[in-house]
Amino acid sequence: DSGVTQTPKHLITATGQRVTLRCSPRSGDLSVYWYQQSLDQGLQFLIQYYNGEERAKGNILERFSAQQFPDLHSELNLSSLELGDSALYFCASSVGERGPYEQYFGPGTRLTVT
Amino acid sequence: AQKVTQAQTEISVVEKEDVTLDCVYETRDTTYYLFWYKQPPSGELVFLIRRNSFDEQNEISGRYSWNFQKSTSSFNFTITASQVVDSAVYFCALSEINQAGTALIFGKGTTLSVSS
């Protein structure tokens, strides 16, 4: 158990809908990262937050947004969902903001868009 | 651009065989960090090791060992005397650190199947 929690574990929704994925980092970790894992794209970095502020940004679609709250939990919002958004979404956390910090991953949320 | 290549898509071995998973990376940074993660069938990503670019000493942890060679931009992972529980997808990753923050760039992964 990495100490990172994600809810829900599974999510099934229809195209055009909006969903929110939730993540709680390990105790003491200030950085939260979101990654998307799909069969065709592999594991791709989406976005990083550190202590409530957006930091690094990857290939995150404009339909996707995230935030980190004062209690350090984070939410990833996916809107106008398309079939291609079906994937496993991971949250990870680390102690620091920039540097050689290991990222510890949560169990993931499997999103299925029908 | 940063890139990680895991050329082996799938490897199948029989228990007790040794197996090496290859990882080649590309970066223009002089200081960088490499990682290996394991993704068992249950789906979670498990951190295995981090290696700093300025430390080329190889590392051994039980049946696992890692060979970092800067000259060939490789960070290979060897499992000695493989076991069925080693069956998983293994990912090599490179940290991309800029003024904004940090991201992990992952390879496509190598699926290891160990049969009894």
PDB file of C-alpha atoms in Angstrom:
ATOM      1  CA  ASP A   1       0.000   0.000   0.000  1.00  0.00           C
ATOM      2  CA  SER A   2       1.572   3.262  -1.184  1.00  0.00           C
ATOM      3  CA  GLY A   3      -0.490   5.470   1.105  1.00  0.00           C
ATOM      4  CA  VAL A   4      -2.050   7.282  -1.851  1.00  0.00           C
ATOM      5  CA  THR A   5      -5.793   6.814  -2.110  1.00  0.00           C
ATOM      6  CA  GLN A   6      -8.006   7.301  -5.127  1.00  0.00           C
ATOM      7  CA  THR A   7     -11.757   7.215  -5.511  1.00  0.00           C
ATOM      8  CA  PRO A   8     -13.713   5.846  -7.180  1.00  0.00           C
ATOM      9  CA  LYS A   9     -11.994   2.651  -8.252  1.00  0.00           C
ATOM     10  CA  HIS A  10     -14.208   2.253 -11.304  1.00  0.00           C
ATOM     11  CA  LEU A  11     -16.341   4.714 -13.183  1.00  0.00           C
ATOM     12  CA  ILE A  12     -18.626   4.040 -16.119  1.00  0.00           C
ATOM     13  CA  THR A  13     -20.241   6.955 -17.858  1.00  0.00           C
ATOM     14  CA  ALA A  14     -21.559   8.066 -21.230  1.00  0.00           C
ATOM     15  CA  THR A  15     -20.050  10.279 -23.867  1.00  0.00           C
ATOM     16  CA  GLY A  16     -20.556  13.962 -23.255  1.00  0.00           C
ATOM     17  CA  GLN A  17     -20.699  13.589 -19.499  1.00  0.00           C
ATOM     18  CA  ARG A  18     -18.442  15.066 -16.831  1.00  0.00           C
ATOM     19  CA  VAL A  19     -16.716  13.167 -14.032  1.00  0.00           C
ATOM     20  CA  THR A  20     -14.490  13.994 -11.074  1.00  0.00           C
ATOM     21  CA  LEU A  21     -11.694  11.770  -9.861  1.00  0.00           C
ATOM     22  CA  ARG A  22     -10.375  12.255  -6.361  1.00  0.00           C
ATOM     23  CA  CYS A  23      -6.941  11.667  -4.870  1.00  0.00           C
ATOM     24  CA  SER A  24      -5.477  11.944  -1.380  1.00  0.00           C
ATOM     25  CA  PRO A  25      -1.668  12.024  -1.236  1.00  0.00           C
ATOM     26  CA  ARG A  26       0.552  10.246   1.260  1.00  0.00           C
ATOM     27  CA  SER A  27       0.825  11.956   4.600  1.00  0.00           C
ATOM     28  CA  GLY A  28       3.485  14.654   4.360  1.00  0.00           C
ATOM     29  CA  ASP A  29       3.586  14.785   0.562  1.00  0.00           C
ATOM     30  CA  LEU A  30       2.946  18.198  -0.956  1.00  0.00           C
ATOM     31  CA  SER A  31       3.066  17.314  -4.650  1.00  0.00           C
ATOM     32  CA  VAL A  32       0.279  15.547  -6.481  1.00  0.00           C
ATOM     33  CA  TYR A  33       0.572  14.290 -10.047  1.00  0.00           C
ATOM     34  CA  TRP A  34      -1.990  12.915 -12.463  1.00  0.00           C
ATOM     35  CA  TYR A  35      -1.187  10.358 -15.139  1.00  0.00           C
ATOM     36  CA  GLN A  36      -3.287   8.657 -17.788  1.00  0.00           C
ATOM     37  CA  GLN A  37      -2.626   5.081 -18.863  1.00  0.00           C
ATOM     38  CA  SER A  38      -4.186   3.872 -22.103  1.00  0.00           C
ATOM     39  CA  LEU A  39      -3.352   1.026 -24.448  1.00  0.00           C
ATOM     40  CA  ASP A  40      -2.348   3.261 -27.331  1.00  0.00           C
ATOM     41  CA  GLN A  41      -0.611   6.109 -25.473  1.00  0.00           C
ATOM     42  CA  GLY A  42       0.888   4.234 -22.555  1.00  0.00           C
ATOM     43  CA  LEU A  43       1.525   6.125 -19.319  1.00  0.00           C
ATOM     44  CA  GLN A  44       1.331   9.854 -19.899  1.00  0.00           C
ATOM     45  CA  PHE A  45       1.884  12.698 -17.471  1.00  0.00           C
ATOM     46  CA  LEU A  46      -1.017  15.118 -17.259  1.00  0.00           C
ATOM     47  CA  ILE A  47      -0.362  17.684 -14.548  1.00  0.00           C
ATOM     48  CA  GLN A  48       1.402  18.391 -11.249  1.00  0.00           C
ATOM     49  CA  TYR A  49       0.280  20.439  -8.276  1.00  0.00           C
ATOM     50  CA  TYR A  50       2.459  21.482  -5.378  1.00  0.00           C
ATOM     51  CA  ASN A  51       0.944  22.821  -2.182  1.00  0.00           C
ATOM     52  CA  GLY A  52      -2.139  24.021  -4.007  1.00  0.00           C
ATOM     53  CA  GLU A  53      -0.383  25.601  -6.977  1.00  0.00           C
ATOM     54  CA  GLU A  54      -0.204  24.230 -10.503  1.00  0.00           C
ATOM     55  CA  ARG A  55       3.322  23.322 -11.496  1.00  0.00           C
ATOM     56  CA  ALA A  56       4.292  21.139 -14.443  1.00  0.00           C
ATOM     57  CA  LYS A  57       1.816  20.487 -17.219  1.00  0.00           C
ATOM     58  CA  GLY A  58       1.908  17.681 -19.748  1.00  0.00           C
ATOM     59  CA  ASN A  59      -0.355  16.800 -22.648  1.00  0.00           C
ATOM     60  CA  ILE A  60      -3.518  17.520 -20.739  1.00  0.00           C
ATOM     61  CA  LEU A  61      -6.572  18.207 -22.868  1.00  0.00           C
ATOM     62  CA  GLU A  62      -8.436  21.477 -22.459  1.00  0.00           C
ATOM     63  CA  ARG A  63     -11.507  19.439 -21.475  1.00  0.00           C
ATOM     64  CA  PHE A  64      -9.558  18.234 -18.445  1.00  0.00           C
ATOM     65  CA  SER A  65      -8.789  20.327 -15.399  1.00  0.00           C
ATOM     66  CA  ALA A  66      -7.433  19.709 -11.938  1.00  0.00           C
ATOM     67  CA  GLN A  67      -6.980  21.415  -8.626  1.00  0.00           C
ATOM     68  CA  GLN A  68      -5.376  20.803  -5.273  1.00  0.00           C
ATOM     69  CA  PHE A  69      -7.204  21.886  -2.169  1.00  0.00           C
ATOM     70  CA  PRO A  70      -5.823  23.312   1.109  1.00  0.00           C
ATOM     71  CA  ASP A  71      -5.954  19.865   2.705  1.00  0.00           C
ATOM     72  CA  LEU A  72      -3.744  18.737  -0.227  1.00  0.00           C
ATOM     73  CA  HIS A  73      -6.216  16.337  -1.781  1.00  0.00           C
ATOM     74  CA  SER A  74      -6.637  16.769  -5.502  1.00  0.00           C
ATOM     75  CA  GLU A  75      -9.416  16.363  -8.012  1.00  0.00           C
ATOM     76  CA  LEU A  76      -9.183  15.739 -11.739  1.00  0.00           C
ATOM     77  CA  ASN A  77     -12.218  16.895 -13.690  1.00  0.00           C
ATOM     78  CA  LEU A  78     -12.914  15.396 -17.098  1.00  0.00           C
ATOM     79  CA  SER A  79     -15.669  16.954 -19.166  1.00  0.00           C
ATOM     80  CA  SER A  80     -17.337  16.391 -22.545  1.00  0.00           C
ATOM     81  CA  LEU A  81     -16.107  12.841 -22.328  1.00  0.00           C
ATOM     82  CA  GLU A  82     -15.251  10.934 -25.475  1.00  0.00           C
ATOM     83  CA  LEU A  83     -14.772   7.215 -26.036  1.00  0.00           C
ATOM     84  CA  GLY A  84     -11.029   7.810 -26.292  1.00  0.00           C
ATOM     85  CA  ASP A  85     -10.914   9.107 -22.720  1.00  0.00           C
ATOM     86  CA  SER A  86     -11.449   5.576 -21.453  1.00  0.00           C
ATOM     87  CA  ALA A  87      -8.285   4.808 -19.517  1.00  0.00           C
ATOM     88  CA  LEU A  88      -6.764   4.153 -16.139  1.00  0.00           C
ATOM     89  CA  TYR A  89      -6.080   7.412 -14.328  1.00  0.00           C
ATOM     90  CA  PHE A  90      -3.379   7.406 -11.712  1.00  0.00           C
ATOM     91  CA  CYS A  91      -2.627   9.895  -9.032  1.00  0.00           C
ATOM     92  CA  ALA A  92       0.844   9.993  -7.511  1.00  0.00           C
ATOM     93  CA  SER A  93       2.415  12.025  -4.750  1.00  0.00           C
ATOM     94  CA  SER A  94       5.878  13.037  -3.633  1.00  0.00           C
ATOM     95  CA  VAL A  95       7.458  15.087  -0.921  1.00  0.00           C
ATOM     96  CA  GLY A  96       9.009  17.785  -3.047  1.00  0.00           C
ATOM     97  CA  GLU A  97       8.240  20.011  -5.957  1.00  0.00           C
ATOM     98  CA  ARG A  98      11.243  19.727  -8.273  1.00  0.00           C
ATOM     99  CA  GLY A  99      13.920  17.091  -8.023  1.00  0.00           C
ATOM    100  CA  PRO A 100      14.697  13.435  -7.533  1.00  0.00           C
ATOM    101  CA  TYR A 101      11.678  12.555  -5.493  1.00  0.00           C
ATOM    102  CA  GLU A 102      10.098   9.154  -5.881  1.00  0.00           C
ATOM    103  CA  GLN A 103       6.497   9.362  -6.923  1.00  0.00           C
ATOM    104  CA  TYR A 104       4.199   6.955  -5.121  1.00  0.00           C
ATOM    105  CA  PHE A 105       1.146   5.929  -7.070  1.00  0.00           C
ATOM    106  CA  GLY A 106      -2.400   5.284  -5.997  1.00  0.00           C
ATOM    107  CA  PRO A 107      -4.397   2.248  -7.160  1.00  0.00           C
ATOM    108  CA  GLY A 108      -5.911   4.176 -10.051  1.00  0.00           C
ATOM    109  CA  THR A 109      -9.412   4.943 -11.275  1.00  0.00           C
ATOM    110  CA  ARG A 110     -10.560   2.980 -14.289  1.00  0.00           C
ATOM    111  CA  LEU A 111     -12.786   5.174 -16.426  1.00  0.00           C
ATOM    112  CA  THR A 112     -14.971   3.604 -19.084  1.00  0.00           C
ATOM    113  CA  VAL A 113     -16.805   5.916 -21.446  1.00  0.00           C
ATOM    114  CA  THR A 114     -19.646   4.243 -23.387  1.00  0.00           C
TER     115      THR A 114
ATOM    116  CA  ALA B   1      13.094  15.896 -26.011  1.00  0.00           C
ATOM    117  CA  GLN B   2      13.221  13.364 -23.232  1.00  0.00           C
ATOM    118  CA  LYS B   3      12.477   9.817 -24.274  1.00  0.00           C
ATOM    119  CA  VAL B   4      12.554   6.338 -22.772  1.00  0.00           C
ATOM    120  CA  THR B   5      12.660   3.245 -24.943  1.00  0.00           C
ATOM    121  CA  GLN B   6      11.900  -0.247 -23.762  1.00  0.00           C
ATOM    122  CA  ALA B   7      12.422  -2.275 -26.896  1.00  0.00           C
ATOM    123  CA  GLN B   8      11.225  -5.555 -25.404  1.00  0.00           C
ATOM    124  CA  THR B   9       7.453  -5.605 -25.483  1.00  0.00           C
ATOM    125  CA  GLU B  10       7.031  -9.055 -23.962  1.00  0.00           C
ATOM    126  CA  ILE B  11       9.365 -11.577 -22.393  1.00  0.00           C
ATOM    127  CA  SER B  12       8.463 -15.094 -21.315  1.00  0.00           C
ATOM    128  CA  VAL B  13      10.693 -17.172 -19.071  1.00  0.00           C
ATOM    129  CA  VAL B  14      10.442 -20.251 -16.942  1.00  0.00           C
ATOM    130  CA  GLU B  15      10.838 -20.008 -13.209  1.00  0.00           C
ATOM    131  CA  LYS B  16      14.433 -19.776 -11.945  1.00  0.00           C
ATOM    132  CA  GLU B  17      15.687 -18.294 -15.186  1.00  0.00           C
ATOM    133  CA  ASP B  18      17.479 -14.952 -15.056  1.00  0.00           C
ATOM    134  CA  VAL B  19      15.961 -12.183 -17.141  1.00  0.00           C
ATOM    135  CA  THR B  20      17.144  -8.710 -18.107  1.00  0.00           C
ATOM    136  CA  LEU B  21      14.814  -5.885 -19.039  1.00  0.00           C
ATOM    137  CA  ASP B  22      16.369  -3.218 -21.217  1.00  0.00           C
ATOM    138  CA  CYS B  23      15.875   0.521 -20.922  1.00  0.00           C
ATOM    139  CA  VAL B  24      17.474   3.197 -23.096  1.00  0.00           C
ATOM    140  CA  TYR B  25      16.875   6.859 -22.462  1.00  0.00           C
ATOM    141  CA  GLU B  26      17.462  10.182 -24.190  1.00  0.00           C
ATOM    142  CA  THR B  27      17.967  13.473 -22.412  1.00  0.00           C
ATOM    143  CA  ARG B  28      19.915  16.680 -22.817  1.00  0.00           C
ATOM    144  CA  ASP B  29      20.035  17.287 -19.094  1.00  0.00           C
ATOM    145  CA  THR B  30      23.323  16.724 -17.298  1.00  0.00           C
ATOM    146  CA  THR B  31      21.554  15.843 -14.072  1.00  0.00           C
ATOM    147  CA  TYR B  32      18.646  13.489 -14.297  1.00  0.00           C
ATOM    148  CA  TYR B  33      17.002  10.629 -12.469  1.00  0.00           C
ATOM    149  CA  LEU B  34      15.885   7.224 -13.637  1.00  0.00           C
ATOM    150  CA  PHE B  35      13.280   4.964 -12.122  1.00  0.00           C
ATOM    151  CA  TRP B  36      11.836   1.493 -12.446  1.00  0.00           C
ATOM    152  CA  TYR B  37       8.237   0.722 -11.572  1.00  0.00           C
ATOM    153  CA  LYS B  38       6.386  -2.581 -11.480  1.00  0.00           C
ATOM    154  CA  GLN B  39       2.737  -2.971 -12.433  1.00  0.00           C
ATOM    155  CA  PRO B  40       1.418  -6.379 -11.344  1.00  0.00           C
ATOM    156  CA  PRO B  41      -1.856  -7.775 -12.707  1.00  0.00           C
ATOM    157  CA  SER B  42      -3.729  -6.001  -9.911  1.00  0.00           C
ATOM    158  CA  GLY B  43      -2.906  -2.730 -11.667  1.00  0.00           C
ATOM    159  CA  GLU B  44      -1.134  -0.539  -9.148  1.00  0.00           C
ATOM    160  CA  LEU B  45       2.275   0.967  -9.916  1.00  0.00           C
ATOM    161  CA  VAL B  46       4.952  -0.002  -7.441  1.00  0.00           C
ATOM    162  CA  PHE B  47       8.174   1.985  -7.109  1.00  0.00           C
ATOM    163  CA  LEU B  48      11.275  -0.194  -7.316  1.00  0.00           C
ATOM    164  CA  ILE B  49      14.318   2.036  -7.599  1.00  0.00           C
ATOM    165  CA  ARG B  50      15.652   5.518  -8.328  1.00  0.00           C
ATOM    166  CA  ARG B  51      19.088   6.164  -9.792  1.00  0.00           C
ATOM    167  CA  ASN B  52      20.846   9.546 -10.003  1.00  0.00           C
ATOM    168  CA  SER B  53      22.780  10.373 -13.161  1.00  0.00           C
ATOM    169  CA  PHE B  54      25.926  11.176 -11.224  1.00  0.00           C
ATOM    170  CA  ASP B  55      26.016   7.809  -9.478  1.00  0.00           C
ATOM    171  CA  GLU B  56      26.928   4.995 -11.835  1.00  0.00           C
ATOM    172  CA  GLN B  57      27.355   2.391  -9.151  1.00  0.00           C
ATOM    173  CA  ASN B  58      25.250  -0.650  -9.847  1.00  0.00           C
ATOM    174  CA  GLU B  59      22.714  -1.652  -7.257  1.00  0.00           C
ATOM    175  CA  ILE B  60      21.514  -4.998  -5.991  1.00  0.00           C
ATOM    176  CA  SER B  61      18.449  -5.636  -3.889  1.00  0.00           C
ATOM    177  CA  GLY B  62      17.811  -9.299  -3.256  1.00  0.00           C
ATOM    178  CA  ARG B  63      17.094 -10.930  -6.616  1.00  0.00           C
ATOM    179  CA  TYR B  64      16.910  -7.548  -8.341  1.00  0.00           C
ATOM    180  CA  SER B  65      19.888  -5.701  -9.776  1.00  0.00           C
ATOM    181  CA  TRP B  66      20.257  -2.616 -11.908  1.00  0.00           C
ATOM    182  CA  ASN B  67      23.028  -1.735 -14.347  1.00  0.00           C
ATOM    183  CA  PHE B  68      23.319   1.977 -15.128  1.00  0.00           C
ATOM    184  CA  GLN B  69      25.656   2.886 -17.990  1.00  0.00           C
ATOM    185  CA  LYS B  70      25.838   6.539 -18.891  1.00  0.00           C
ATOM    186  CA  SER B  71      28.026   5.851 -21.921  1.00  0.00           C
ATOM    187  CA  THR B  72      25.242   3.897 -23.591  1.00  0.00           C
ATOM    188  CA  SER B  73      22.335   5.772 -21.930  1.00  0.00           C
ATOM    189  CA  SER B  74      21.009   2.540 -20.539  1.00  0.00           C
ATOM    190  CA  PHE B  75      19.498   1.524 -17.225  1.00  0.00           C
ATOM    191  CA  ASN B  76      18.862  -2.201 -17.385  1.00  0.00           C
ATOM    192  CA  PHE B  77      17.076  -4.299 -14.795  1.00  0.00           C
ATOM    193  CA  THR B  78      17.917  -7.924 -14.064  1.00  0.00           C
ATOM    194  CA  ILE B  79      15.833 -10.373 -12.096  1.00  0.00           C
ATOM    195  CA  THR B  80      17.804 -13.380 -10.924  1.00  0.00           C
ATOM    196  CA  ALA B  81      16.091 -16.725 -10.404  1.00  0.00           C
ATOM    197  CA  SER B  82      12.731 -15.386 -11.551  1.00  0.00           C
ATOM    198  CA  GLN B  83       9.541 -16.402  -9.787  1.00  0.00           C
ATOM    199  CA  VAL B  84       5.923 -16.512 -10.881  1.00  0.00           C
ATOM    200  CA  VAL B  85       5.212 -13.513  -8.639  1.00  0.00           C
ATOM    201  CA  ASP B  86       7.578 -11.472 -10.792  1.00  0.00           C
ATOM    202  CA  SER B  87       5.034 -11.615 -13.620  1.00  0.00           C
ATOM    203  CA  ALA B  88       4.092  -7.998 -14.264  1.00  0.00           C
ATOM    204  CA  VAL B  89       4.611  -5.066 -16.566  1.00  0.00           C
ATOM    205  CA  TYR B  90       7.820  -3.220 -15.785  1.00  0.00           C
ATOM    206  CA  PHE B  91       8.248   0.435 -16.634  1.00  0.00           C
ATOM    207  CA  CYS B  92      11.417   2.448 -16.879  1.00  0.00           C
ATOM    208  CA  ALA B  93      10.994   6.189 -16.382  1.00  0.00           C
ATOM    209  CA  LEU B  94      13.045   9.370 -16.645  1.00  0.00           C
ATOM    210  CA  SER B  95      12.369  12.464 -14.598  1.00  0.00           C
ATOM    211  CA  GLU B  96      11.889  15.677 -16.511  1.00  0.00           C
ATOM    212  CA  ILE B  97      12.653  18.554 -14.207  1.00  0.00           C
ATOM    213  CA  ASN B  98      12.172  22.109 -15.356  1.00  0.00           C
ATOM    214  CA  GLN B  99      11.563  25.438 -13.704  1.00  0.00           C
ATOM    215  CA  ALA B 100       7.914  24.571 -13.237  1.00  0.00           C
ATOM    216  CA  GLY B 101       8.118  21.173 -11.648  1.00  0.00           C
ATOM    217  CA  THR B 102       8.712  17.511 -12.267  1.00  0.00           C
ATOM    218  CA  ALA B 103       7.186  14.883 -14.511  1.00  0.00           C
ATOM    219  CA  LEU B 104       8.009  11.252 -15.149  1.00  0.00           C
ATOM    220  CA  ILE B 105       8.460  10.192 -18.746  1.00  0.00           C
ATOM    221  CA  PHE B 106       7.667   6.502 -19.008  1.00  0.00           C
ATOM    222  CA  GLY B 107       8.693   3.888 -21.520  1.00  0.00           C
ATOM    223  CA  LYS B 108       6.023   1.680 -23.076  1.00  0.00           C
ATOM    224  CA  GLY B 109       6.760  -1.078 -20.583  1.00  0.00           C
ATOM    225  CA  THR B 110       7.899  -4.686 -20.828  1.00  0.00           C
ATOM    226  CA  THR B 111       5.462  -7.436 -19.955  1.00  0.00           C
ATOM    227  CA  LEU B 112       7.250 -10.228 -18.131  1.00  0.00           C
ATOM    228  CA  SER B 113       5.562 -13.607 -17.874  1.00  0.00           C
ATOM    229  CA  VAL B 114       7.141 -16.186 -15.611  1.00  0.00           C
ATOM    230  CA  SER B 115       5.732 -19.688 -15.844  1.00  0.00           C
ATOM    231  CA  SER B 116       6.229 -22.522 -13.379  1.00  0.00           C
TER     232      SER B 116
END
